[in-house]
PDB file of C-alpha atoms in Angstrom:
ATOM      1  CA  UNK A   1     -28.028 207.131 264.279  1.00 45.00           C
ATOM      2  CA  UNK A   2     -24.491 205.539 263.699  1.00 44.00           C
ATOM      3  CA  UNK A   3     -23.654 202.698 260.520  1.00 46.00           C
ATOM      4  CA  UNK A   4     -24.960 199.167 261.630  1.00 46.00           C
ATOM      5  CA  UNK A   5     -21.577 197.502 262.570  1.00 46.00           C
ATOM      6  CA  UNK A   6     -21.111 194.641 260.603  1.00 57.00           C
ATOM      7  CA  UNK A   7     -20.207 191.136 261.840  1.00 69.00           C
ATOM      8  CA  UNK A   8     -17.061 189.484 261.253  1.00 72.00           C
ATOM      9  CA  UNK A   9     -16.658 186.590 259.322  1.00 76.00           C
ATOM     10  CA  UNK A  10     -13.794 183.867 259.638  1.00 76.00           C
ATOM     11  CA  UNK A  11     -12.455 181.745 257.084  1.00 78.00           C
ATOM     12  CA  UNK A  12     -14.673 179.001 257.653  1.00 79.00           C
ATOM     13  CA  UNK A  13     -17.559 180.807 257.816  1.00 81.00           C
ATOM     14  CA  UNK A  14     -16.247 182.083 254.244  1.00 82.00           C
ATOM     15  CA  UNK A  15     -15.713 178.529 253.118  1.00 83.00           C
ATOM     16  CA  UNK A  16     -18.998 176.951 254.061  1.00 85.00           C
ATOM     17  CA  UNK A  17     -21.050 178.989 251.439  1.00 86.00           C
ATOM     18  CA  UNK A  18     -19.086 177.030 248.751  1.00 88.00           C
ATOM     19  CA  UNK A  19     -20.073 173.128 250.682  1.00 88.00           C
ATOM     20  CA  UNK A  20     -22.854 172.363 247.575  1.00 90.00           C
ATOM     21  CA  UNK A  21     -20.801 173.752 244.671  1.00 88.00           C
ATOM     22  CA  UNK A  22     -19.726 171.425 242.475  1.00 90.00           C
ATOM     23  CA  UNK A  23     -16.554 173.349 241.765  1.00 89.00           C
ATOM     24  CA  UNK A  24     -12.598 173.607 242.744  1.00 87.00           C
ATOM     25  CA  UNK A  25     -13.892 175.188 246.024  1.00 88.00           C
ATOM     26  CA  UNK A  26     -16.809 173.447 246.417  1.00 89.00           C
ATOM     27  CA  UNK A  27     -14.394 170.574 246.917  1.00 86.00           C
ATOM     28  CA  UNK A  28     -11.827 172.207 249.417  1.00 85.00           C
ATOM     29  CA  UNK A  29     -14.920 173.494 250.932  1.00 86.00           C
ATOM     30  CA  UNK A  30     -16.225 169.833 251.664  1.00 86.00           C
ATOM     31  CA  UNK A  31     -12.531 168.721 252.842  1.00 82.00           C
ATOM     32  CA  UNK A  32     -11.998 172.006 254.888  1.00 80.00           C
ATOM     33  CA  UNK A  33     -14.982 171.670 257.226  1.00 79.00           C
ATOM     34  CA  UNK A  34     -14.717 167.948 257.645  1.00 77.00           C
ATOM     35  CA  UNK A  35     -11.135 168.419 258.749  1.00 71.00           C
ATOM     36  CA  UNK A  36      -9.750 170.080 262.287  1.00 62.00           C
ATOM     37  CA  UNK A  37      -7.424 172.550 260.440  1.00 58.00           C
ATOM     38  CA  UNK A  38     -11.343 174.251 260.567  1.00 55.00           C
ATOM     39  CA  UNK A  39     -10.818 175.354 263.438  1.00 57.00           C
ATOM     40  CA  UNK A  40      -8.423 177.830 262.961  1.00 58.00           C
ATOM     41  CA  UNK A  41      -8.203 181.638 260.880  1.00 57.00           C
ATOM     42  CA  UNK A  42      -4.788 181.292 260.944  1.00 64.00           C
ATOM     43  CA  UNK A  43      -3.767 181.147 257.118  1.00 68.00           C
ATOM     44  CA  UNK A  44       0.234 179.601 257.603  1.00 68.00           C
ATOM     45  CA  UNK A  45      -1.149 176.785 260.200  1.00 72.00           C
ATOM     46  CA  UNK A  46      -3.991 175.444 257.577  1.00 74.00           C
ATOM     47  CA  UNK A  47      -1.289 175.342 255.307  1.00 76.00           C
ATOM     48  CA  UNK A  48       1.118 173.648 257.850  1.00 78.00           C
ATOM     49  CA  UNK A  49      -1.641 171.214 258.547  1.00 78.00           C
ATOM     50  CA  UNK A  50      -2.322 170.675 254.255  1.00 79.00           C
ATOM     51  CA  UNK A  51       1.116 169.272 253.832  1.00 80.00           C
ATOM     52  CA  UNK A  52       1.698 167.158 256.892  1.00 81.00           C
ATOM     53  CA  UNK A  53      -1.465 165.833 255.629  1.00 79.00           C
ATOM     54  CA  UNK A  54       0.083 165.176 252.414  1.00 84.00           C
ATOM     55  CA  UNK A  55      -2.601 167.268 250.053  1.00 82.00           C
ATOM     56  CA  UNK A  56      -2.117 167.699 246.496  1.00 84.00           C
ATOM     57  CA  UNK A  57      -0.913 170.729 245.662  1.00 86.00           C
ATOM     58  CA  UNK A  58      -4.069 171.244 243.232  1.00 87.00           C
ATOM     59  CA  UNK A  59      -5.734 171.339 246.503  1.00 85.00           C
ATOM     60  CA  UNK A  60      -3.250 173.028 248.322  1.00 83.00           C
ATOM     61  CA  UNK A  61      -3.322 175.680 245.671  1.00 87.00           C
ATOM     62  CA  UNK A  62      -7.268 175.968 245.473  1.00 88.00           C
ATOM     63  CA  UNK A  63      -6.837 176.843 249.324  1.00 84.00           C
ATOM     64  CA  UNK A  64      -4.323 179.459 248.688  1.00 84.00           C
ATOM     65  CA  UNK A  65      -6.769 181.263 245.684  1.00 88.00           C
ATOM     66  CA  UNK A  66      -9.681 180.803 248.280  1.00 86.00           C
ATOM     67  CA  UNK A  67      -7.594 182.803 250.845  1.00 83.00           C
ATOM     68  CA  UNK A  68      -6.516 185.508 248.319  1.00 83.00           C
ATOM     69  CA  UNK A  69     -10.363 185.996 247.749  1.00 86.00           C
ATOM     70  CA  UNK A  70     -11.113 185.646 251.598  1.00 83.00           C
ATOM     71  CA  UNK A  71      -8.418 189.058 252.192  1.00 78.00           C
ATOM     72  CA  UNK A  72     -10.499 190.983 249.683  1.00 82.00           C
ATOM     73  CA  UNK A  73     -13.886 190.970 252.112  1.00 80.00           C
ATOM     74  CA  UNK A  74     -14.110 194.144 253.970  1.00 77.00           C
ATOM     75  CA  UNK A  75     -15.651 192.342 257.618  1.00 75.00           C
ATOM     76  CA  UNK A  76     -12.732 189.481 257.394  1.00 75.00           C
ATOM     77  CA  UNK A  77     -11.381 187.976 260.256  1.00 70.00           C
ATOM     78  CA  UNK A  78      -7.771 186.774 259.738  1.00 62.00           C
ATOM     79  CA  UNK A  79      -4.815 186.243 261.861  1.00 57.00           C
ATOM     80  CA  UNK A  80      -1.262 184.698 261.150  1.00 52.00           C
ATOM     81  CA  UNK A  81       0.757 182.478 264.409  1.00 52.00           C
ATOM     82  CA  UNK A  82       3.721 183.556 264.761  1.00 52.00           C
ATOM     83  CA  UNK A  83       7.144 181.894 263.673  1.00 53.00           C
ATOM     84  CA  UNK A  84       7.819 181.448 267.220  1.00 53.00           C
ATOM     85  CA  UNK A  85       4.619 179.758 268.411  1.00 50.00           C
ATOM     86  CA  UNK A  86       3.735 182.442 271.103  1.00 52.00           C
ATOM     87  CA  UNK A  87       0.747 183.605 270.177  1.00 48.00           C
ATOM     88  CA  UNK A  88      -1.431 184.660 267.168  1.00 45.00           C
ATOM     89  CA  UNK A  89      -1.389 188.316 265.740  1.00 45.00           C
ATOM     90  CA  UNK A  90      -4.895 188.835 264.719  1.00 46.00           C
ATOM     91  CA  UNK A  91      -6.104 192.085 262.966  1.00 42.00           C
ATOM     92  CA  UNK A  92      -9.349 193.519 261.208  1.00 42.00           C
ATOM     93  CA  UNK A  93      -9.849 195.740 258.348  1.00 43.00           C
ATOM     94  CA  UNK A  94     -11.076 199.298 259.083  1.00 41.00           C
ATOM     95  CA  UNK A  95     -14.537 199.251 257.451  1.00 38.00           C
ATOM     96  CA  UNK A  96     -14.700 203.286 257.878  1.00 37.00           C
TER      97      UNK A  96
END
């Protein structure tokens, strides 16, 4: 038989394993899934979304550490818009 293929996990799925934590991302965590920019794996466009909302860059910074830890998981799901707006290059790590 083959290796069990493993499921892919976005950034919010990530994220909502820290919602009871009474830590930095235990609180980004809480404001990340209560907010739209949840809907999206895109890391620039959370961002985006952060400082039109007019975080604090504590938070804004928790979000970027939380991302840097997200990129190390072998089954993660992440994808970046493009500058241009036309559409979202989206790519998965090889987990040969």
């Amino acid at each position: 038989m083959g290796r069990p293929i493993r499921r892919r996990i976005s950034f919010k799925q990530y994220m909502l394993k820290f919602i009871n934590e009474k830590s930095d991302r235990g609180i980004f965590a809480r404001w990340f899934n209560g907010n739209e920019s949840s809907n999206t794996t895109a890391l620039n466009l959370v961002e985006k979304y952060m400082k039109k909302c007019r975080c604090t860059d504590f938070l804004i910074n928790v979000m970027k550490q939380c991302w840097e830890d997200f990129d190390k998981i072998p089954n993660a799901r992440i994808s970046i818009v493009l500058p241009n707006g036309r559409g979202i290059r989206e790519w998965e790590k090889n987990l040969a």
